[in-house]
Short mmCIF file of C-alpha atoms and ligand atoms in Angstrom, two decimals:
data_model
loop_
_atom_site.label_atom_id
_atom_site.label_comp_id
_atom_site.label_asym_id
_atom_site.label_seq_id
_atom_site.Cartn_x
_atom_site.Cartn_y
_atom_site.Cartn_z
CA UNK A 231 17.94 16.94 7.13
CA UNK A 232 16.47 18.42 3.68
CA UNK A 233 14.62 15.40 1.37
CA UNK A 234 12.68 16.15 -1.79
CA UNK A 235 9.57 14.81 -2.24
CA UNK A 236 6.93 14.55 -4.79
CA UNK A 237 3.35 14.79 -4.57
CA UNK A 238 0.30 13.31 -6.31
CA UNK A 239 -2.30 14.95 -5.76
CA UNK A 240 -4.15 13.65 -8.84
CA UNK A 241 -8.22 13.23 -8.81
CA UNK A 242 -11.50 13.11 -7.16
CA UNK A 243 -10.66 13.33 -3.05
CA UNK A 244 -6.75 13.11 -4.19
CA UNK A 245 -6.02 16.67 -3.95
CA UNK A 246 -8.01 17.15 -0.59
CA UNK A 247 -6.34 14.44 1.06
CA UNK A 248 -2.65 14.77 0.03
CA UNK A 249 -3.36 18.80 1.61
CA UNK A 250 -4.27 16.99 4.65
CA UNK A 251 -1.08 15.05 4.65
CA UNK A 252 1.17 17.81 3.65
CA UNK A 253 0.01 19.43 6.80
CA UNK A 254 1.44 16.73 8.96
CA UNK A 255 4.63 16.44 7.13
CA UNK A 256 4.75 19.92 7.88
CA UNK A 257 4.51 19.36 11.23
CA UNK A 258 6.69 16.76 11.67
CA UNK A 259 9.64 18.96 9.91
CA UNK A 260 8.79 21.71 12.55
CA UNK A 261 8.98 19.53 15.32
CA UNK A 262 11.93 17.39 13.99
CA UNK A 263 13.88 20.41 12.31
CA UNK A 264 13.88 19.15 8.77
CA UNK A 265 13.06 20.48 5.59
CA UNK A 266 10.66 18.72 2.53
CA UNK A 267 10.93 20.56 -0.71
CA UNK A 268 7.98 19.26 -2.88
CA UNK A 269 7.66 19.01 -6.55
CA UNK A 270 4.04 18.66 -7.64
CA UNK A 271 3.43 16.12 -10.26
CA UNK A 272 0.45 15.58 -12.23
CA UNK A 273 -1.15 12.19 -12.99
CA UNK A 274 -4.05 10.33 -14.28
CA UNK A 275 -7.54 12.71 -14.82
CA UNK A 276 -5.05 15.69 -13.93
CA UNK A 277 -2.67 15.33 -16.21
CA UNK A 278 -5.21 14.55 -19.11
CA UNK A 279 -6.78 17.77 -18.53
CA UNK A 280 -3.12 19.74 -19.04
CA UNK A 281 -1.21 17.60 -21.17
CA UNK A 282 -3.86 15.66 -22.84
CA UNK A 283 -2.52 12.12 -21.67
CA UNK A 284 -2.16 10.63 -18.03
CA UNK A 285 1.25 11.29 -17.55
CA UNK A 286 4.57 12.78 -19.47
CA UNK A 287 7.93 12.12 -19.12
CA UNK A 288 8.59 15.42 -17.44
CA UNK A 289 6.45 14.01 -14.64
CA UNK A 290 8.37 10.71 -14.67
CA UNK A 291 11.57 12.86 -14.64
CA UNK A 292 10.55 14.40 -11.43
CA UNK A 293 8.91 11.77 -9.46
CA UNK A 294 12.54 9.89 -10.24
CA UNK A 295 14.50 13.03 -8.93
CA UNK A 296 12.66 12.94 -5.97
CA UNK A 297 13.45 10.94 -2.59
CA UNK A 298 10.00 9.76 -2.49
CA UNK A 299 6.52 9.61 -4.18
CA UNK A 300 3.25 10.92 -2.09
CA UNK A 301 0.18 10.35 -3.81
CA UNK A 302 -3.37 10.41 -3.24
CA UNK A 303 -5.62 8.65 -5.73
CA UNK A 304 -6.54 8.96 -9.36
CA UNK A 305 -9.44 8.09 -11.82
CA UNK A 306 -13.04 9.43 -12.24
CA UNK A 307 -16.29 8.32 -12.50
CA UNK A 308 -16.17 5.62 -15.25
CA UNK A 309 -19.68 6.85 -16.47
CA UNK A 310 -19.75 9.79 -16.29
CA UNK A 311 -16.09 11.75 -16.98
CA UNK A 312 -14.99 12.62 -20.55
CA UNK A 313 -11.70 10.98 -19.55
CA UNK A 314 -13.64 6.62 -20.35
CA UNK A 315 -14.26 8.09 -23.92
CA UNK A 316 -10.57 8.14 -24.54
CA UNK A 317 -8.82 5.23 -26.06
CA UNK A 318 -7.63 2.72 -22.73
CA UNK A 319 -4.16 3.53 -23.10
CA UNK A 320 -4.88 7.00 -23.01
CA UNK A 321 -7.07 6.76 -19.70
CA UNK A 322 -6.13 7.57 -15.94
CA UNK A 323 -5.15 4.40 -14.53
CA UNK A 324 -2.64 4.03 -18.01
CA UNK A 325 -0.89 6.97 -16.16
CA UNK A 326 -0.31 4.83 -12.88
CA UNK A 327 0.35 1.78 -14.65
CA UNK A 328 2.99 3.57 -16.43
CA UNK A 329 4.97 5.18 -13.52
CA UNK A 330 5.14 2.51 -11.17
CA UNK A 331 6.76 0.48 -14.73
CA UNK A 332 8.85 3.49 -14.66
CA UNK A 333 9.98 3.48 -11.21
CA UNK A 334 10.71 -0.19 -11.36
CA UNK A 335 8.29 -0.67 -8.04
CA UNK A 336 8.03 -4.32 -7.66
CA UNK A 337 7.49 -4.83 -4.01
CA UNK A 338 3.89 -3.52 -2.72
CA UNK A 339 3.80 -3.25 1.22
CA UNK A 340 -0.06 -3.02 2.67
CA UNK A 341 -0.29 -2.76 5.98
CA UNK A 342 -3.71 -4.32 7.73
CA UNK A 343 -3.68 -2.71 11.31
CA UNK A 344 -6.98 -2.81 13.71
CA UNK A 345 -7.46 0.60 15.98
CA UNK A 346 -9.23 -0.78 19.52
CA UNK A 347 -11.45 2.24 18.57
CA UNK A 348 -12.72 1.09 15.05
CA UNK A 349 -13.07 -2.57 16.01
CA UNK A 350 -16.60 -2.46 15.72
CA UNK A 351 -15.97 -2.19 11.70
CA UNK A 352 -14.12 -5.49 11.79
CA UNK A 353 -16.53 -8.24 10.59
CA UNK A 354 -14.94 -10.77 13.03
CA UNK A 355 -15.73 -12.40 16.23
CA UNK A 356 -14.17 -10.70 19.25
CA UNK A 357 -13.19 -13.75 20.86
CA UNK A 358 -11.46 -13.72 17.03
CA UNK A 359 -10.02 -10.67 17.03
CA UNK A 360 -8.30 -11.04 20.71
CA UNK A 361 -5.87 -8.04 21.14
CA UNK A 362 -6.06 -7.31 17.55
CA UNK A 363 -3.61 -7.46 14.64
CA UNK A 364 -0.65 -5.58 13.23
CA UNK A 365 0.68 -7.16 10.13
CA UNK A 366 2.07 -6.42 6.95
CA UNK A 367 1.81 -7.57 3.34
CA UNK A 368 4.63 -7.67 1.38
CA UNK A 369 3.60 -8.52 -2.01
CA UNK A 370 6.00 -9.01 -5.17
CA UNK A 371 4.19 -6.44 -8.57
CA UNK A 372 5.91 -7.26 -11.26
CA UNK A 373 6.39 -10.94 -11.94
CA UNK A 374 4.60 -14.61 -11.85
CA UNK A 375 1.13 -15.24 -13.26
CA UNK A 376 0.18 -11.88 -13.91
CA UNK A 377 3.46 -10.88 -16.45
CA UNK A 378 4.19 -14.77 -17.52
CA UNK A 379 3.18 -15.79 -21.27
CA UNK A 380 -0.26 -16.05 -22.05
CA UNK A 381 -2.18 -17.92 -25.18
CA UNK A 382 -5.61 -18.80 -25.92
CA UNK A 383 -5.53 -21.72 -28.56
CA UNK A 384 -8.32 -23.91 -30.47
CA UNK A 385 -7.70 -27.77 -31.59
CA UNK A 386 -10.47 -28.97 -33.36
CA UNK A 387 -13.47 -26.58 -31.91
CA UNK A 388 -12.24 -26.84 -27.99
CA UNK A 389 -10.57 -23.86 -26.54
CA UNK A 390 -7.46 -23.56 -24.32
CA UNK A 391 -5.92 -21.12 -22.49
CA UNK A 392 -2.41 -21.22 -20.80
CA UNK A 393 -1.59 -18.66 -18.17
CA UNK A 394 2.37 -19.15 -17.36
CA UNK A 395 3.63 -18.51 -13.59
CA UNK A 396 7.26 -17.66 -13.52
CA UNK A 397 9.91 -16.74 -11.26
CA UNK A 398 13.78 -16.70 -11.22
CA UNK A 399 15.97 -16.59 -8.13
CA UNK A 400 17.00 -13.06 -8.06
CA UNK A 401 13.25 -11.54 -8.36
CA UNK A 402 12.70 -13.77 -5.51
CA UNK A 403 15.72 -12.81 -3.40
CA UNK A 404 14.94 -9.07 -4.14
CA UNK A 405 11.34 -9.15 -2.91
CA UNK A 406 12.94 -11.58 0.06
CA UNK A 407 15.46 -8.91 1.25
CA UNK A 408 12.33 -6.17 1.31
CA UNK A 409 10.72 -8.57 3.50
CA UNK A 410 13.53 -9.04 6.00
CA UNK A 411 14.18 -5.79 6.45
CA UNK A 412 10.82 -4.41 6.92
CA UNK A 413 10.80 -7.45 9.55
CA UNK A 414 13.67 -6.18 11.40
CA UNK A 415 12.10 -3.06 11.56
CA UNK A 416 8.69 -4.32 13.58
CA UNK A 417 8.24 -7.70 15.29
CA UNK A 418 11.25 -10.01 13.29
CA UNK A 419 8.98 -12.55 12.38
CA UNK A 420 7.90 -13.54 8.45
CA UNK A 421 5.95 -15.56 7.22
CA UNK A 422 6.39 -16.42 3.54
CA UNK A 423 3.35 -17.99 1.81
CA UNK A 424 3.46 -20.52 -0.50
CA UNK A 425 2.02 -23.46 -2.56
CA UNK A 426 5.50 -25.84 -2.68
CA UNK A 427 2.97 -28.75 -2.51
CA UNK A 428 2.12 -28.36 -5.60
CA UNK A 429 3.86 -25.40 -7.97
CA UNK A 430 8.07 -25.39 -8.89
CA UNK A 431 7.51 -22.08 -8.50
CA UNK A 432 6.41 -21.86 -5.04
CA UNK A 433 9.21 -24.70 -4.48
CA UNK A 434 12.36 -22.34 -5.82
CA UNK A 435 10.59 -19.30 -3.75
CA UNK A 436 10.63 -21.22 -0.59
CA UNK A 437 14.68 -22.23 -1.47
CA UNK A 438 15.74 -18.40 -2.23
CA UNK A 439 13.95 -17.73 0.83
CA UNK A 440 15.96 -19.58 3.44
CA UNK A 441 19.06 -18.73 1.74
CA UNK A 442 17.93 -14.66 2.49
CA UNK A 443 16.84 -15.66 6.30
CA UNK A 444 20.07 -16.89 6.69
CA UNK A 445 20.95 -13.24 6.47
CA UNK A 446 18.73 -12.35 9.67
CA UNK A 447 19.25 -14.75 12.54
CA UNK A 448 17.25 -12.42 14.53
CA UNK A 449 14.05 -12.93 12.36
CA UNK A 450 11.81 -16.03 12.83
CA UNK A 451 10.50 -17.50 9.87
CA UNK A 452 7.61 -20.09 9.15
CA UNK A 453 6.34 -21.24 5.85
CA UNK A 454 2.77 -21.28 5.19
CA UNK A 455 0.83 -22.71 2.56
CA UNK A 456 -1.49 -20.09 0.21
CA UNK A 457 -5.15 -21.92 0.97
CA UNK A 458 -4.39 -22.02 4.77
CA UNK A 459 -2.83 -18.39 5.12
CA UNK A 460 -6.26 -17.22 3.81
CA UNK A 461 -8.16 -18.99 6.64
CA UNK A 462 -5.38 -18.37 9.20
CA UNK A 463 -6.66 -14.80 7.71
CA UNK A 464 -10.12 -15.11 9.18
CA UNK A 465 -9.22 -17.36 12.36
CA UNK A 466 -6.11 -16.04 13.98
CA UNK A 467 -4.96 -12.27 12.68
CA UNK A 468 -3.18 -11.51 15.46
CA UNK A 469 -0.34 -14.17 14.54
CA UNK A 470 0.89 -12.24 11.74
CA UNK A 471 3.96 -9.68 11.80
CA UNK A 472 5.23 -9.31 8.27
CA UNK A 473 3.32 -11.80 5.18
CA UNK A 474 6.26 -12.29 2.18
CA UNK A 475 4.36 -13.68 -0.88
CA UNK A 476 4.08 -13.74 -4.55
CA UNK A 477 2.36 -11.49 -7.08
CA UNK A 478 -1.52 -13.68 -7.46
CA UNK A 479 -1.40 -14.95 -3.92
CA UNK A 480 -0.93 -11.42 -2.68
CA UNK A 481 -3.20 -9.61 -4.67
CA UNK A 482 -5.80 -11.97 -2.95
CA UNK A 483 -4.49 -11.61 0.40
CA UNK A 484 -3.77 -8.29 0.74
CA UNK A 485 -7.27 -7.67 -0.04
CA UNK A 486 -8.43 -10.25 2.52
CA UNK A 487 -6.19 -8.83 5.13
CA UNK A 488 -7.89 -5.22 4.54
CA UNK A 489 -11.32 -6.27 4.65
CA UNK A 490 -10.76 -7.85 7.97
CA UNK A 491 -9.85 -3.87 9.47
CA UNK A 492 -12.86 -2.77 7.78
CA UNK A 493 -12.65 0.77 7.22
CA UNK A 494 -11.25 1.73 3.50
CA UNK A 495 -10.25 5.17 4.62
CA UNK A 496 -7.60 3.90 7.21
CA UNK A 497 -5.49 1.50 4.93
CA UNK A 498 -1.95 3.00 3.50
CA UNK A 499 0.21 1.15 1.18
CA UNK A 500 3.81 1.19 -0.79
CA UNK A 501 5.10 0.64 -3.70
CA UNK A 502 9.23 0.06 -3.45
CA UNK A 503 11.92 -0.22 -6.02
CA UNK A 504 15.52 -1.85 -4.82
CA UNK A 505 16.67 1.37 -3.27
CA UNK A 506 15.00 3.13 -0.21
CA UNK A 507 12.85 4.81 -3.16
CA UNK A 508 8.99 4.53 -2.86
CA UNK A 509 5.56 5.75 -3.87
CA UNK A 510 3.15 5.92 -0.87
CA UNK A 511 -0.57 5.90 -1.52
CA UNK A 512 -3.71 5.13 0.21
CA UNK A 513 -4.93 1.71 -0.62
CA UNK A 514 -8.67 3.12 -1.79
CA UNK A 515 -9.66 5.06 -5.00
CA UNK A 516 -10.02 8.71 -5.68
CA UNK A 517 -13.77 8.28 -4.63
CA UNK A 518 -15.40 11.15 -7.17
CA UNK A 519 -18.82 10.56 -4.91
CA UNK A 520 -17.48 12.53 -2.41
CA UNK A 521 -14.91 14.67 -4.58
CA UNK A 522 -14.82 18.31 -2.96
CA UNK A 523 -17.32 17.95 0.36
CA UNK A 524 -14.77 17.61 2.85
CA UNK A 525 -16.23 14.22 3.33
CA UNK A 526 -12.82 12.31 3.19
CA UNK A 527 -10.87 10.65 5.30
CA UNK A 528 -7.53 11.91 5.03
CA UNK A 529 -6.09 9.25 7.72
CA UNK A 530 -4.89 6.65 5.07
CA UNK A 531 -2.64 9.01 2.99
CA UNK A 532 -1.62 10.89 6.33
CA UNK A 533 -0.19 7.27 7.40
CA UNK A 534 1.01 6.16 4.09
CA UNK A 535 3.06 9.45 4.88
CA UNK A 536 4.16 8.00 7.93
CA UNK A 537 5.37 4.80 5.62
CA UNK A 538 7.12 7.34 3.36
CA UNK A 539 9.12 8.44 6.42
CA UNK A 540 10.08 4.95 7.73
CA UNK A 541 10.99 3.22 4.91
CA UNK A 542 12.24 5.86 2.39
CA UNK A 543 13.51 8.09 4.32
CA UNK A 544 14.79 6.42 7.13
CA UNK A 545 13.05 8.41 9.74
CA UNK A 546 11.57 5.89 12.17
CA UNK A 547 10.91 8.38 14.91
CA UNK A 548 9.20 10.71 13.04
CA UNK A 549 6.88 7.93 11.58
CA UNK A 550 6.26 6.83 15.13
CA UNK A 551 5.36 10.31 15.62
CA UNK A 552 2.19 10.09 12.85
CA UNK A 553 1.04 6.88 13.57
CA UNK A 554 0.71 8.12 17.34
CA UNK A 555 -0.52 11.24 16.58
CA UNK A 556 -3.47 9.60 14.34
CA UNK A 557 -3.57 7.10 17.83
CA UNK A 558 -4.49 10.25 19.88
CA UNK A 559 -7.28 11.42 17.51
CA UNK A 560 -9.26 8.67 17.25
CA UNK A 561 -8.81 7.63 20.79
CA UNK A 562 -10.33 11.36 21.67
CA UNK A 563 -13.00 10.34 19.69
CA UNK A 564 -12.75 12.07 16.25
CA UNK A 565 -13.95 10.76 13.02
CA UNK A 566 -14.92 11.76 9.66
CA UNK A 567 -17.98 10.66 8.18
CA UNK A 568 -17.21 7.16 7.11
CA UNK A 569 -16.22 5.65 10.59
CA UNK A 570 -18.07 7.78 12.53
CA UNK A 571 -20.19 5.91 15.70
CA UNK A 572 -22.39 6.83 18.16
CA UNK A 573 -20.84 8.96 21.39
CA UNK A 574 -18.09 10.44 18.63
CA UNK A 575 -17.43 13.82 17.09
CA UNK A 576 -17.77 14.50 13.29
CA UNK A 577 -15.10 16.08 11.74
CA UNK A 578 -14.55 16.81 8.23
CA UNK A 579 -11.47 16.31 5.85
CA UNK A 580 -9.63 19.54 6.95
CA UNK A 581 -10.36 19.32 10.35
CA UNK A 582 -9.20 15.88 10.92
CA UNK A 583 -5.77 16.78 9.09
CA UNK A 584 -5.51 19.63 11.50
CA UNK A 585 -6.24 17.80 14.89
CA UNK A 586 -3.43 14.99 13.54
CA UNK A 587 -0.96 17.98 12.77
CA UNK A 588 -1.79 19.43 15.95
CA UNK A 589 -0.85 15.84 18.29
CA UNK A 590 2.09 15.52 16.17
P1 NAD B 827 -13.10 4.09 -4.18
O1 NAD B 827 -12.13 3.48 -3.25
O2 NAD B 827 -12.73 5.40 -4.77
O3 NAD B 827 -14.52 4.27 -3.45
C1 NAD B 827 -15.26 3.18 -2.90
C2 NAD B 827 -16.19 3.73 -1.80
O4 NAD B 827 -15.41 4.06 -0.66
C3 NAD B 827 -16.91 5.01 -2.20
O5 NAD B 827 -18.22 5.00 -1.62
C4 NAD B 827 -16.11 6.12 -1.58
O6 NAD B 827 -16.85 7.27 -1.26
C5 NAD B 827 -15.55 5.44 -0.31
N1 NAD B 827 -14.22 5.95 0.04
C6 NAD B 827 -13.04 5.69 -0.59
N2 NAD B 827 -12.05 6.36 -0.01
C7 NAD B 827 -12.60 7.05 1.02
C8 NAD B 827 -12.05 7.93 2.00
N3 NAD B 827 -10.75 8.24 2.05
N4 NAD B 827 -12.89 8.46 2.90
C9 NAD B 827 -14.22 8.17 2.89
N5 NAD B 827 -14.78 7.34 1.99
C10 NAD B 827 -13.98 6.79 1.06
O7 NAD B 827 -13.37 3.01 -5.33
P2 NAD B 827 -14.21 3.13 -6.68
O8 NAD B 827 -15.44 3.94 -6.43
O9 NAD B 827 -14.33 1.75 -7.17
O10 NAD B 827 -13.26 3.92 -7.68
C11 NAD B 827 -13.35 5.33 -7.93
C12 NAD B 827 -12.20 5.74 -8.85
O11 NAD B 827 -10.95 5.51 -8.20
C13 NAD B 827 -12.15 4.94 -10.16
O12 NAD B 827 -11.82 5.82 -11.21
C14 NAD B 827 -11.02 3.95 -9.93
O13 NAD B 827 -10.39 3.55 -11.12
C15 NAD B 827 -10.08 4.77 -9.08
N6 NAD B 827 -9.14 4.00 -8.27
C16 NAD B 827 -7.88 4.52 -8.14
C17 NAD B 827 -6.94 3.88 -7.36
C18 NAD B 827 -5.57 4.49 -7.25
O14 NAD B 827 -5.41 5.67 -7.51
N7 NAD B 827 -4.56 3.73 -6.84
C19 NAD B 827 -7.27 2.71 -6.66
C20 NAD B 827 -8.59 2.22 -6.76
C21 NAD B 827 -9.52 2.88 -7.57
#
């Protein structure tokens, strides 16, 4: 099959790790007989340089023609790069604000999986960690707290602000439907998080959300409430297949849920609109402390490639392909710099993208 896709590469480690991933795609379409045509699209520091602002509408135009969105990271050092003296609007991270608006992406999928080899960088208790964890965090972007009405008022010298948390049925049922069918594509089991004890919000959510399991008799779901999903978290990982939840409560997670894996390099994420169309991006920043010494670790945009395939694309096998491909790597004992341990080998950024190609 041909797809289109277009790349990121954008700043810092960006362009050195999208390469890396590039490579594997290209292995995968040699093995699997299909052909990526990319487009390369400039964003963030990139684009500033070129254009003058983080990101134009011919970029927007292209990303949207695309099938899918590979990116690596952008930004720079905040003290140090002539892009902080511009205006904020006129900054990076404007640019990636702006094209995820632009995409409509407003379901963010972070996956928080624990390799047997890198458990050592998980800050819990074996007995904790059992056979390890495979979950994933499916997080509604663009609604509730974050986009609700805000005010700051004063009344005779005391100050009050109002932050408003809104949802309506179909941004619920939306995000719900991502949920279900990611579920049906792993373990069929979701569990959507909550706080109907207290918040209307939280109460409609948990409504809309039976209404869409109905939908998927083959999926389990359970209900969970917000405080004890972030101790279940830290207690019992392994329980978790796919975590539905809104915009706050998922920013919080998701971030809880990475920690627990402990290595920033490995973690891939997605950002989804209400077709099959996505942008796929590591979860960690451009990283301009280690921008151009082949220090990287390319693994988290090589799997957020892997995402690309599955969820965009539709190409299961092929993303079964990468993940076991990166599998075989670190299982032979390969690591770059940043979860490297004793009895391993070193590798650097172009290396490891290589040895991944090469098991694919
Ligand atoms: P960062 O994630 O870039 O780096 C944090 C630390 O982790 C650094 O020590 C870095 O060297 C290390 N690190 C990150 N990725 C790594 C990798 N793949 N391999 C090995 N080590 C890695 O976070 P930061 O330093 O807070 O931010 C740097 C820049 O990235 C800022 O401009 C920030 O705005 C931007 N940023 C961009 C995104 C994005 O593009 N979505 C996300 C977060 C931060």
């Amino acid at each position: 099959m041909d797809y289109s896709i277009a790349l990121i590469p954008g700043d810092g480690i960006g362009p050195e790790i999208v390469k890396e991933a590039k490579k594997v795609l290209d292995a995968v379409c040699r093995k699997y007989h299909h052909t990526f045509t990319y487009s390369e699209v400039l964003l963030g520091g990139a684009s500033i340089d070129v254009h003058g602002v983080p990101l134009t509408e011919d970029a927007v135009a292209r990303a949207k023609a695309s099938d899918a969105v590979l990116m690596g990271s952008i930004g720079g050092d905040a003290k140090t790069s002539p892009w902080y003296q511009l205006e904020p609007s006129r900054r990076p991270e404007a640019g990636l604000l702006a094209i995820r608006k632009a995409l409509n992406l407003f379901a963010n999928l972070r996956p928080a999986y624990l390799y047997k080899e890198l458990q050592k960088a998980c800050p819990l208790k074996e007995e904790v960690i059992g056979d390890g964890f495979d979950m994933i965090i499916v997080r509604e972007l663009t609604g509730g707290l974050y986009f609700g009405e805000r005010k700051t008022t004063e009344e005779n010298g005391v100050k009050t602000a109002v932050d408003t948390l809104t949802y309506n049925e179909n941004e619920i049922r939306r995000i719900a439907v991502k949920a279900f069918d990611i579920a049906m594509k792993r373990s069929k089991k979701v569990t959507s998080v909550d706080k109907a004890n207290v918040l209307d919000s939280s109460r409609l959510w948990r409504k809309v959300v039976e209404e869409v399991a109905a939908d998927y008799p083959e999926v389990t779901l359970e209900h969970m409430l917000v405080d004890n999903c972030a101790m279940q978290l830290v207690h019992n990982p392994g329980q978790f297949d796919v975590i539905l939840t809104e915009n706050m409560f998922g920013d919080i997670l998701s971030d809880e849920a990475s920690m627990v894996t402990g290595s920033i390099g490995m973690l891939s994420s997605a950002s989804l609109n209400d077709t099959k169309f996505g942008l796929y991006e590591p979860s960690h920043g451009s990283a301009p402390d280690i921008a151009g010494q082949d220090k990287a670790n390319p693994i988290a945009t090589i799997l957020s490639a892997a995402m690309m395939l599955r969820y965009s694309l539709d190409l299961d096998k092929e993303a079964d392909a990468v993940e076991a491909a990166v599998q075989k790597v670190l299982t032979e004992g390969y690591r770059t710099c940043d979860i490297m341990s004793e009895g391993c080998t070193e590798v650097g950024t172009s290396k490891m993208g290589d040895l991944i190609a090469e098991a694919v």
